[in-house]
Structure formats: C-alpha cells, structure tokens
Coordinates of N, CA and C in Angstrom, one line a residue:
M2 N 154.4 154.3 150.7 CA 155.5 154.1 149.7 C 156.8 153.9 150.5
T3 N 157.7 153.1 150.0 CA 159.0 152.9 150.6 C 160.0 153.9 150.0
K4 N 161.1 154.0 150.4 CA 162.1 154.8 149.9 C 162.5 154.6 148.5
R5 N 162.5 153.3 148.1 CA 162.7 153.0 146.7 C 161.5 153.3 145.8
G6 N 160.4 153.7 146.2 CA 159.3 154.1 145.4 C 158.3 153.0 145.0
R7 N 158.6 151.8 145.8 CA 157.7 150.7 145.5 C 156.4 150.7 146.5
L8 N 155.2 150.4 145.8 CA 154.0 150.5 146.6 C 153.8 149.4 147.5
T9 N 153.5 149.6 148.7 CA 153.2 148.6 149.7 C 151.9 148.8 150.3
L10 N 151.3 147.7 150.7 CA 150.0 147.7 151.3 C 150.1 148.0 152.9
G11 N 149.3 148.8 153.2 CA 149.1 149.2 154.6 C 148.3 148.0 155.3
R12 N 148.3 148.0 156.6 CA 147.5 147.2 157.3 C 146.4 147.9 158.1
G13 N 145.7 148.7 157.3 CA 144.6 149.3 157.7 C 143.3 148.5 157.8
P14 N 142.2 149.1 158.0 CA 140.8 148.3 157.9 C 140.6 147.9 156.5
H15 N 140.9 148.7 155.5 CA 140.7 148.1 154.1 C 141.3 146.8 153.9
W16 N 142.6 146.7 154.3 CA 143.4 145.6 154.1 C 142.8 144.3 154.7
A17 N 142.2 144.5 156.0 CA 141.5 143.4 156.8 C 140.3 143.0 155.9
T18 N 139.5 144.0 155.5 CA 138.3 143.6 154.7 C 138.7 142.9 153.3
A19 N 139.7 143.1 152.7 CA 140.1 142.4 151.6 C 140.5 140.9 151.9
V20 N 141.1 140.7 152.9 CA 141.6 139.4 153.5 C 140.3 138.5 153.7
L21 N 139.3 139.2 154.3 CA 138.0 138.4 154.7 C 137.3 138.0 153.5
V22 N 137.3 138.9 152.3 CA 136.6 138.6 151.2 C 137.3 137.5 150.5
V23 N 138.7 137.4 150.3 CA 139.3 136.4 149.7 C 139.2 135.1 150.4
Q24 N 139.1 135.1 151.7 CA 138.8 133.9 152.5 C 137.5 133.3 152.2
A25 N 136.5 134.2 152.2 CA 135.1 133.8 152.1 C 134.9 133.2 150.6
F26 N 135.7 133.7 149.6 CA 135.6 133.1 148.2 C 136.1 131.9 148.2
F27 N 137.3 131.4 148.9 CA 137.9 130.2 148.9 C 136.9 129.1 149.5
V28 N 136.3 129.7 150.6 CA 135.5 128.7 151.5 C 134.4 128.3 150.6
G29 N 133.8 129.3 149.9 CA 132.6 129.1 149.1 C 132.9 128.1 147.9
C30 N 134.2 128.0 147.5 CA 134.5 127.1 146.5 C 134.4 125.6 146.8
D31 N 134.3 125.5 148.2 CA 134.4 124.1 148.7 C 132.9 123.6 148.6
R32 N 132.0 124.6 148.4 CA 130.5 124.1 148.3 C 130.0 124.1 146.9
L33 N 129.8 123.0 146.4 CA 129.4 122.7 145.0 C 127.9 122.6 144.9
D34 N 127.1 123.0 145.8 CA 125.6 122.7 145.7 C 125.1 123.4 144.5
M35 N 125.5 124.5 144.0 CA 124.8 125.2 142.9 C 125.4 124.5 141.5
Y36 N 126.7 124.1 141.7 CA 127.2 123.4 140.5 C 126.6 122.0 140.3
D37 N 126.6 121.2 141.4 CA 126.2 119.8 141.4 C 124.7 119.8 142.2
Q38 N 123.7 120.3 141.5 CA 122.4 120.4 142.2 C 121.8 119.1 142.3
P39 N 121.0 119.0 143.4 CA 120.2 117.6 143.5 C 119.0 117.7 142.5
R40 N 119.2 117.1 141.4 CA 118.2 117.1 140.3 C 118.3 115.8 139.6
Y41 N 117.1 115.5 139.0 CA 117.2 114.3 138.0 C 117.7 114.5 136.6
K42 N 118.5 113.6 136.1 CA 118.9 113.7 134.8 C 117.7 113.2 133.9
P43 N 117.7 113.7 132.5 CA 116.6 113.1 131.8 C 116.6 111.7 131.7
L44 N 115.2 111.2 131.9 CA 114.9 109.8 131.8 C 115.4 109.0 132.9
A45 N 116.0 109.7 134.0 CA 116.5 108.9 135.2 C 115.3 108.4 135.9
A46 N 115.7 107.2 136.6 CA 114.6 106.6 137.3 C 114.4 107.3 138.7
S47 N 113.2 107.3 139.4 CA 113.0 107.9 140.6 C 112.2 107.0 141.5
D48 N 112.7 106.9 142.8 CA 112.0 106.2 143.8 C 111.0 107.1 144.6
F49 N 110.8 108.3 144.2 CA 109.9 109.1 145.0 C 108.4 108.9 144.4
F50 N 108.3 108.8 143.1 CA 107.0 108.6 142.5 C 106.6 107.2 142.3
A51 N 105.6 106.8 142.4 CA 104.9 105.4 142.4 C 105.4 104.6 141.0
D52 N 105.2 105.5 140.1 CA 105.6 104.9 138.7 C 107.0 104.8 138.4
G53 N 107.9 105.3 139.3 CA 109.2 105.1 139.1 C 109.9 106.1 138.0
L54 N 109.1 107.0 137.6 CA 109.5 108.0 136.5 C 109.8 109.4 137.0
S55 N 110.9 109.9 136.8 CA 111.3 111.3 137.2 C 110.7 112.2 136.3
A56 N 110.4 112.0 135.1 CA 109.7 113.0 134.2 C 108.3 112.9 134.3
R57 N 107.6 113.9 134.7 CA 106.2 114.0 134.9 C 105.4 114.2 133.8
P58 N 104.2 113.7 133.7 CA 103.3 114.2 132.5 C 102.8 115.6 132.8
R59 N 102.2 116.3 131.9 CA 101.6 117.6 132.0 C 100.4 117.5 132.8
V60 N 100.2 118.4 133.7 CA 99.1 118.4 134.7 C 97.9 118.5 133.8
E61 N 96.9 117.7 134.1 CA 95.6 117.8 133.2 C 94.9 119.2 133.4
G62 N 94.6 119.7 132.3 CA 93.9 120.9 132.3 C 94.8 122.0 132.0
T63 N 96.0 121.9 132.1 CA 97.0 123.1 131.9 C 97.5 123.2 130.6
V64 N 97.9 124.4 130.1 CA 98.4 124.6 128.7 C 99.7 125.4 128.9
A65 N 100.8 125.0 128.1 CA 102.0 125.7 128.2 C 102.0 127.0 127.5
R66 N 102.8 127.9 128.0 CA 102.8 129.2 127.5 C 102.9 129.3 125.9
G67 N 102.1 129.9 125.1 CA 102.3 130.0 123.8 C 101.7 128.8 123.0
Q68 N 101.0 127.8 123.7 CA 100.6 126.6 123.2 C 99.0 126.5 123.4
L69 N 98.3 127.5 123.4 CA 96.9 127.4 123.6 C 96.1 126.8 122.4
R70 N 96.6 127.2 121.2 CA 96.1 126.7 120.1 C 94.4 126.9 120.0
D71 N 94.1 127.9 120.1 CA 92.6 128.4 120.2 C 92.1 128.7 118.8
D72 N 93.2 128.9 117.9 CA 92.8 129.3 116.4 C 92.7 127.9 115.7
E73 N 91.5 127.4 115.6 CA 91.2 126.0 115.0 C 91.7 126.1 113.5
P74 N 91.2 127.1 112.8 CA 91.6 127.0 111.3 C 93.2 127.0 111.0
F75 N 93.9 127.8 111.8 CA 95.3 127.9 111.7 C 96.0 126.7 112.1
Y76 N 95.7 126.0 113.2 CA 96.3 124.9 113.8 C 95.8 123.6 113.2
T77 N 94.7 123.5 112.7 CA 94.2 122.2 112.1 C 93.9 122.1 110.6
G78 N 93.7 123.5 110.1 CA 93.2 123.5 108.6 C 91.8 123.2 108.5
K79 N 91.1 123.2 109.6 CA 89.6 122.9 109.4 C 88.8 124.0 110.4
E80 N 87.6 124.1 110.0 CA 86.7 124.9 110.9 C 85.3 124.1 111.1
S81 N 85.1 123.8 112.3 CA 84.0 123.0 112.5 C 83.9 121.6 111.8
G82 N 85.2 121.1 111.7 CA 85.3 119.9 111.0 C 85.4 119.7 109.5
T83 N 85.3 121.0 108.9 CA 85.3 121.2 107.5 C 86.6 121.9 107.1
L84 N 87.3 121.3 106.0 CA 88.6 121.9 105.5 C 88.5 123.4 105.0
V85 N 89.2 124.3 105.5 CA 89.0 125.8 105.2 C 89.6 125.9 103.6
S86 N 89.0 126.7 102.9 CA 89.1 127.0 101.7 C 90.2 128.0 101.4
R87 N 90.5 128.9 102.5 CA 91.5 129.8 102.3 C 92.6 129.7 103.3
I88 N 93.8 130.4 103.2 CA 94.8 130.5 104.1 C 94.3 131.3 105.3
P89 N 94.4 130.9 106.5 CA 93.9 131.7 107.7 C 94.7 133.1 107.7
P90 N 94.0 134.1 108.3 CA 94.8 135.3 108.7 C 95.9 135.1 109.6
A91 N 95.9 134.1 110.5 CA 97.0 134.0 111.4 C 98.2 133.7 110.7
A92 N 98.2 133.0 109.6 CA 99.4 132.7 108.8 C 100.2 133.9 108.4
Y93 N 99.4 135.1 108.0 CA 100.0 136.3 107.6 C 100.7 137.0 108.9
R94 N 100.0 136.9 110.0 CA 100.6 137.4 111.2 C 102.0 136.7 111.5
A95 N 101.9 135.3 111.2 CA 103.0 134.6 111.7 C 104.2 134.8 110.8
I96 N 103.9 135.2 109.5 CA 105.2 135.4 108.6 C 105.7 136.7 108.9
Y97 N 104.9 137.7 109.4 CA 105.3 139.1 110.0 C 106.1 138.9 111.2
D98 N 105.6 138.2 112.1 CA 106.4 137.9 113.4 C 107.6 137.2 113.2
R99 N 107.7 136.4 112.2 CA 109.1 135.5 112.0 C 110.2 136.6 111.8
D100 N 110.0 137.5 110.9 CA 111.1 138.6 110.7 C 110.4 139.8 110.4
P101 N 110.1 140.7 111.6 CA 109.3 142.1 111.1 C 110.3 143.0 110.3
R102 N 111.7 142.8 110.4 CA 112.6 143.6 109.8 C 112.4 143.6 108.2
Q103 N 111.8 142.7 107.6 CA 111.7 142.6 106.2 C 110.5 143.5 105.6
F104 N 109.8 144.1 106.7 CA 108.5 144.9 106.3 C 108.9 146.2 106.8
V105 N 108.5 147.2 106.0 CA 108.8 148.5 106.3 C 107.9 149.1 107.3
K106 N 106.5 148.7 107.4 CA 105.5 149.2 108.2 C 105.1 148.2 109.3
P107 N 104.3 148.6 110.4 CA 103.9 147.7 111.4 C 102.7 146.8 110.6
L108 N 102.5 145.7 111.3 CA 101.6 144.7 110.8 C 100.3 145.2 110.3
D109 N 99.6 146.1 111.1 CA 98.3 146.7 110.8 C 98.4 147.7 109.7
Q110 N 99.6 148.0 109.1 CA 99.7 149.0 108.1 C 100.3 148.3 106.8
T111 N 100.6 147.0 106.8 CA 101.4 146.4 105.8 C 100.0 145.7 104.8
E112 N 100.3 145.9 103.7 CA 99.4 145.3 102.7 C 99.3 143.8 102.7
T113 N 98.2 143.3 102.5 CA 98.1 141.8 102.4 C 98.9 141.3 101.3
A114 N 99.0 141.9 100.2 CA 99.7 141.4 99.0 C 101.2 141.3 99.4
E115 N 101.7 142.2 100.3 CA 103.0 142.2 100.8 C 103.4 141.0 101.6
L116 N 102.4 140.8 102.5 CA 102.4 139.6 103.5 C 102.4 138.4 102.6
L117 N 101.5 138.3 101.6 CA 101.3 137.0 100.8 C 102.6 136.8 100.0
L118 N 103.2 137.7 99.5 CA 104.6 137.5 98.8 C 105.6 137.0 99.7
A119 N 105.7 137.5 100.9 CA 106.7 136.9 101.9 C 106.4 135.5 102.3
L120 N 104.9 135.3 102.5 CA 104.5 134.0 102.6 C 104.9 133.0 101.6
M121 N 104.7 133.3 100.3 CA 105.1 132.4 99.3 C 106.6 132.3 99.2
K122 N 107.3 133.3 99.5 CA 108.9 133.1 99.4 C 109.3 132.1 100.4
R123 N 108.7 132.2 101.5 CA 109.1 131.4 102.7 C 108.6 130.0 102.3
G124 N 107.5 129.9 101.6 CA 107.0 128.6 101.3 C 107.8 127.9 100.2
R125 N 108.3 128.7 99.3 CA 109.1 128.2 98.2 C 110.4 127.5 98.8
E126 N 111.1 128.2 99.8 CA 112.1 127.7 100.4 C 111.9 126.4 101.1
R127 N 110.9 126.3 101.9 CA 110.5 125.2 102.6 C 110.1 124.0 101.7
F128 N 109.3 124.4 100.5 CA 109.0 123.4 99.6 C 110.2 122.8 98.9
D129 N 111.1 123.6 98.6 CA 112.4 123.0 97.9 C 113.2 122.2 98.9
I130 N 113.0 122.3 100.2 CA 113.8 121.6 101.1 C 113.1 120.3 101.4
H131 N 111.8 120.4 101.7 CA 111.1 119.2 102.3 C 110.2 118.5 101.1
C132 N 109.8 119.1 100.2 CA 108.8 118.6 99.2 C 109.3 118.2 97.8
S133 N 110.3 119.0 97.3 CA 110.7 118.9 95.9 C 111.4 117.6 95.7
V134 N 112.0 116.8 96.6 CA 112.7 115.6 96.4 C 111.7 114.5 95.9
C135 N 110.4 114.7 96.2 CA 109.3 113.7 95.7 C 108.5 114.4 94.6
H136 N 108.0 115.7 94.9 CA 107.1 116.3 94.2 C 107.6 117.1 93.0
G137 N 108.9 117.3 93.0 CA 109.6 118.0 91.9 C 109.6 119.5 92.1
R138 N 110.5 120.2 91.6 CA 110.5 121.8 91.9 C 109.3 122.4 91.4
T139 N 108.6 121.9 90.4 CA 107.4 122.5 89.8 C 106.2 121.9 90.2
G140 N 106.2 120.8 91.1 CA 105.1 120.2 91.6 C 104.4 119.1 90.5
D141 N 105.4 118.8 89.6 CA 104.9 117.9 88.7 C 104.9 116.3 89.1
G142 N 105.5 116.1 90.2 CA 105.6 114.8 90.7 C 106.8 113.9 90.3
E143 N 107.8 114.7 89.6 CA 108.8 114.1 89.0 C 110.2 114.5 89.8
G144 N 110.1 114.2 91.2 CA 111.2 114.6 92.1 C 112.3 113.5 92.0
M145 N 113.5 113.8 92.5 CA 114.7 113.1 92.4 C 114.5 111.6 92.9
I146 N 113.7 111.4 94.1 CA 113.7 110.1 94.6 C 112.5 109.3 93.7
V147 N 111.7 110.0 93.0 CA 110.8 109.3 92.1 C 111.5 108.7 91.0
R148 N 112.5 109.5 90.5 CA 113.2 109.0 89.3 C 114.1 107.8 89.7
R149 N 114.3 107.5 91.1 CA 115.0 106.4 91.4 C 114.2 105.3 92.0
G150 N 112.8 105.4 91.7 CA 112.1 104.2 92.0 C 111.0 104.4 93.1
F151 N 111.0 105.6 93.7 CA 110.0 105.8 94.8 C 108.6 106.0 94.0
R152 N 107.5 105.6 94.8 CA 106.1 105.9 94.2 C 105.9 107.2 93.8
K153 N 105.5 107.5 92.6 CA 105.2 108.8 92.1 C 103.9 109.4 92.6
P154 N 104.0 110.6 93.2 CA 102.7 111.3 93.6 C 102.0 111.9 92.4
P155 N 100.8 112.2 92.5 CA 100.1 112.9 91.5 C 100.6 114.4 91.3
S156 N 100.5 114.9 90.1 CA 100.9 116.2 89.9 C 100.0 117.2 90.7
L157 N 100.6 118.3 91.3 CA 99.9 119.2 92.1 C 99.0 120.0 91.0
H158 N 99.1 119.8 89.7 CA 98.3 120.7 88.8 C 97.2 120.1 88.1
I159 N 96.9 118.8 88.6 CA 95.7 118.2 88.1 C 94.5 118.8 88.6
E160 N 93.4 118.8 87.9 CA 92.2 119.4 88.3 C 91.7 119.1 89.8
R161 N 91.8 117.9 90.2 CA 91.4 117.5 91.4 C 92.0 118.3 92.5
L162 N 93.3 118.5 92.4 CA 94.1 119.2 93.4 C 94.1 120.7 93.2
C163 N 94.0 121.1 92.1 CA 93.6 122.7 91.9 C 92.4 123.0 92.5
N164 N 91.4 122.2 92.5 CA 90.2 122.5 93.2 C 90.1 122.2 94.6
A165 N 91.1 121.6 95.1 CA 91.0 121.0 96.6 C 91.2 122.4 97.5
P166 N 90.5 122.4 98.6 CA 90.7 123.5 99.4 C 92.1 123.6 100.0
A167 N 92.4 124.8 100.5 CA 93.8 125.0 101.0 C 94.0 124.2 102.3
G168 N 92.9 123.8 103.0 CA 93.1 123.1 104.2 C 93.4 121.6 103.9
H169 N 93.2 121.1 102.7 CA 93.5 119.8 102.3 C 95.0 119.7 102.3
F170 N 95.7 120.6 101.7 CA 97.2 120.6 101.7 C 97.8 120.7 103.1
F171 N 97.3 121.5 103.8 CA 97.8 121.7 105.2 C 97.6 120.3 106.0
D172 N 96.5 119.7 105.8 CA 96.1 118.4 106.5 C 97.1 117.3 106.0
V173 N 97.3 117.3 104.7 CA 98.3 116.3 104.2 C 99.8 116.5 104.8
V174 N 100.2 117.6 104.8 CA 101.6 117.9 105.2 C 101.5 117.7 106.7
T175 N 100.5 118.0 107.4 CA 100.5 117.6 108.9 C 100.3 116.2 109.3
N176 N 99.5 115.5 108.6 CA 99.3 114.0 108.9 C 99.7 113.0 108.0
G177 N 100.1 113.3 106.8 CA 100.6 112.4 105.8 C 99.5 111.9 104.9
F178 N 99.8 111.3 103.9 CA 98.7 110.6 103.0 C 99.4 109.8 102.1
G179 N 98.7 108.5 102.1 CA 99.3 107.5 101.3 C 100.8 107.2 101.5
A180 N 101.7 107.3 100.6 CA 103.1 106.9 100.9 C 103.8 108.0 101.4
M181 N 103.1 109.2 101.4 CA 103.8 110.4 102.1 C 103.6 110.4 103.6
P182 N 104.7 110.6 104.3 CA 104.7 110.6 105.7 C 104.3 112.1 106.2
N183 N 103.9 112.3 107.3 CA 103.7 113.6 107.9 C 104.9 114.3 108.2
Y184 N 104.8 115.6 107.9 CA 105.9 116.4 108.1 C 105.8 117.4 109.3
A185 N 104.9 117.1 110.3 CA 104.6 118.0 111.2 C 105.8 118.2 112.3
N186 N 106.7 117.2 112.3 CA 107.8 117.3 113.0 C 109.1 117.8 112.4
R187 N 108.8 118.2 111.0 CA 109.9 119.0 110.3 C 109.6 120.4 109.9
S188 N 108.3 120.8 110.0 CA 108.0 122.2 109.8 C 107.0 122.6 110.7
D189 N 107.0 123.8 111.2 CA 106.1 124.3 112.2 C 104.7 124.6 111.5
V190 N 103.8 125.0 112.3 CA 102.4 125.4 111.6 C 102.6 126.5 110.6
A191 N 103.2 127.5 111.0 CA 103.3 128.7 110.2 C 104.1 128.3 108.8
D192 N 105.0 127.5 108.8 CA 105.7 127.0 107.6 C 104.9 126.1 106.7
R193 N 104.0 125.3 107.3 CA 103.1 124.4 106.6 C 102.1 125.4 105.8
W194 N 101.7 126.4 106.4 CA 100.7 127.3 105.7 C 101.5 128.1 104.5
A195 N 102.8 128.4 104.8 CA 103.7 129.0 103.8 C 103.8 128.0 102.6
I196 N 104.1 126.8 102.8 CA 104.1 125.7 101.7 C 102.8 125.8 101.0
V197 N 101.6 125.8 101.7 CA 100.3 125.8 101.0 C 100.2 127.0 100.0
A198 N 100.7 128.2 100.6 CA 100.6 129.4 99.7 C 101.5 129.2 98.5
Y199 N 102.6 128.5 98.6 CA 103.5 128.4 97.4 C 102.9 127.4 96.4
I200 N 102.2 126.4 96.9 CA 101.6 125.4 96.1 C 100.5 126.1 95.2
R201 N 99.8 127.0 95.9 CA 98.7 127.7 95.2 C 99.3 128.6 94.1
A202 N 100.6 129.2 94.4 CA 101.2 130.0 93.4 C 101.8 129.1 92.2
M203 N 102.2 128.0 92.5 CA 102.6 127.1 91.4 C 101.5 126.7 90.6
Q204 N 100.3 126.3 91.2 CA 99.1 126.0 90.3 C 98.7 127.1 89.6
L205 N 98.7 128.2 90.0 CA 98.2 129.4 89.3 C 99.2 129.5 88.1
S206 N 100.5 129.4 88.3 CA 101.4 129.7 87.3 C 101.2 128.7 86.1
Q207 N 100.8 127.5 86.3 CA 100.5 126.4 85.3 C 99.1 126.5 84.7
N208 N 98.2 127.2 85.5 CA 96.9 127.1 84.9 C 96.2 128.5 84.8
A209 N 97.0 129.6 84.8 CA 96.5 130.9 84.7 C 95.9 131.2 83.5
R210 N 94.8 131.9 83.4 CA 94.2 132.5 82.2 C 94.3 134.0 82.0
F211 N 94.1 134.3 80.8 CA 94.4 135.8 80.5 C 93.4 136.6 81.3
G212 N 92.2 136.2 81.6 CA 91.3 137.0 82.6 C 91.9 137.1 84.0
D213 N 92.8 136.3 84.4 CA 93.4 136.5 85.7 C 94.5 137.5 85.8
V214 N 94.8 138.0 84.6 CA 95.8 139.1 84.6 C 95.2 140.4 85.1
P215 N 95.8 141.2 85.9 CA 95.2 142.5 86.3 C 95.1 143.3 85.1
D216 N 94.0 144.2 85.1 CA 93.7 145.1 84.0 C 94.9 145.9 83.6
D217 N 95.5 146.5 84.6 CA 96.7 147.3 84.1 C 98.0 146.7 83.5
Q218 N 97.9 145.3 83.6 CA 99.0 144.5 83.0 C 98.7 143.7 81.8
R219 N 97.4 143.8 81.4 CA 97.1 143.0 80.2 C 97.7 143.5 79.0
D220 N 97.7 144.9 78.8 CA 98.3 145.5 77.5 C 99.8 145.0 77.5
V221 N 100.5 145.0 78.5 CA 101.9 144.7 78.6 C 101.9 143.2 78.0
L222 N 101.1 142.3 78.6 CA 101.2 141.0 78.1 C 100.7 140.7 76.7
S223 N 99.8 141.6 76.2 CA 99.4 141.5 74.8 C 100.6 141.8 73.9
R224 N 101.4 142.8 74.3 CA 102.4 143.3 73.5 C 103.7 142.4 73.4
A225 N 103.8 141.5 74.5 CA 104.9 140.6 74.6 C 105.0 139.8 73.4
P226 N 106.2 139.5 72.8 CA 106.3 138.6 71.7 C 106.0 137.1 72.0
A227 N 105.5 136.4 71.2 CA 105.1 135.0 71.3 C 106.3 134.2 71.4
Q228 N 106.2 133.2 72.5 CA 107.3 132.3 72.7 C 107.3 131.2 71.8
P229 N 108.4 130.8 71.2 CA 108.4 129.7 70.3 C 108.0 128.3 71.1
T230 N 107.3 127.5 70.4 CA 106.9 126.2 71.0 C 107.9 125.2 70.9
E231 N 109.0 125.4 70.2 CA 110.1 124.4 70.0 C 111.4 125.2 70.0
A232 N 112.4 124.5 70.6 CA 113.7 125.1 70.7 C 114.2 125.5 69.2
Q233 N 114.8 126.7 69.2 CA 115.3 127.1 68.0 C 116.7 126.5 67.7
P234 N 117.1 126.2 66.4 CA 118.4 125.5 66.2 C 119.4 126.6 66.5

C-alpha cells in the first residue's frame, strides 16, 4: 500500500509467475494449428487417395453406432420376405424413447394401450404434415393438391386397403407406390409406423361395427341420441 491508500503490485515471486503466464498466452495466440487444422473440407479433392476423393466410403463389414437394423419387421415391414400384419413391438419402444416424460411409468410398466394412443397421436401429426395434402385429412383421397389437378389416390377406406397388412402401408411410405414418391427421407422409421397406426385408427373410425365397441361402453352408445342424417334448418 502507498501512503495515499492505492494498491500496488509488489515484485515478488507471484508477480513473476503472472508475467510468464501472460507471455505464454500471447505466444500461444500466434499458433493457429487448433483453429486452422489440417483437414479436408466436405467434397474437397485429395491427392492422397488414388480416386482423388477425400470423403471415404464406409469400411466394408462395419456398422455405424445405432444403425445395426437387426429388427427386420421394424426396419422393413417384412418378416422373411412377407409383409407383417401388425405393428412391430419396436415401434412402441420407439414412441416411448422419443419422449419418456409423457409417460408416468417406465416402459415395462406402461400399458400397451397407452403406448398405442401416443403412437396414434404422433401418427396423426405426421400424417397431417406429409400425407393429408394428397390423401386428405380423413384419408378419403380428396387432399388439397388433388383438388388442384394431381392424380387422386384411392381412399384408405376401401375394402382392399382395410384388409391390407400393416407392413403394406409402411412399405409404401418407405419406397413409394405409383404417383406417390417415397417419404423415407422425410420421416424416420418410427414415424412411419406411427403413420401406419393412425391410418388403422382412421379406417376403424369409418368402418367400425357395434360389435367392436367394448362391452362396458355399449350401453352408453345405445343410449346416445341418433344423429340426424341431414342438416337441420
């Protein structure tokens, strides 16, 4: 301290250490090896490899982490070459893993009905985004671009499609069919199965029979007032 009360730095060993640290910092700033690393930019040419490409193909026989795809029904919609009739169990695990916070219990304690409901909700969202412009919100084939001249798809409620296996819809979304392009690059595998679940829900909503109603709900349905067939004035 000086007589005026101002703080001054002494020239002890700590002061010398601080000076060395500052000097090392400024010397290090002259070296940009970590900032400007010797690397190839995407799609840049290379004179190291014989083919002149810096981007290398995947080593044969290797699989990227998380891309083993050993669940054939989930990833292809088929089992031993035959379209699967039901949504694979992996689709329910996928909807749980997407956002576990929406479920109260762990996966192994969550009811299948709760997982299916979440799957259909996700499917409705994806269907409205990717599919409804052509197939319509209800799957009747009267989407907005159809009204403007695009080729009309068949209604999802015709007998042929109601009886089609679940794997059929997954395969069509994945690979395309007729005038419909594939949507594999727009929706991941789990979302494609979510769309299939929602299609099944729409089909049931348009073709449900009284016998499909759970026993404990039939009395409620029977007591419900009949809906008018024509709009009332």
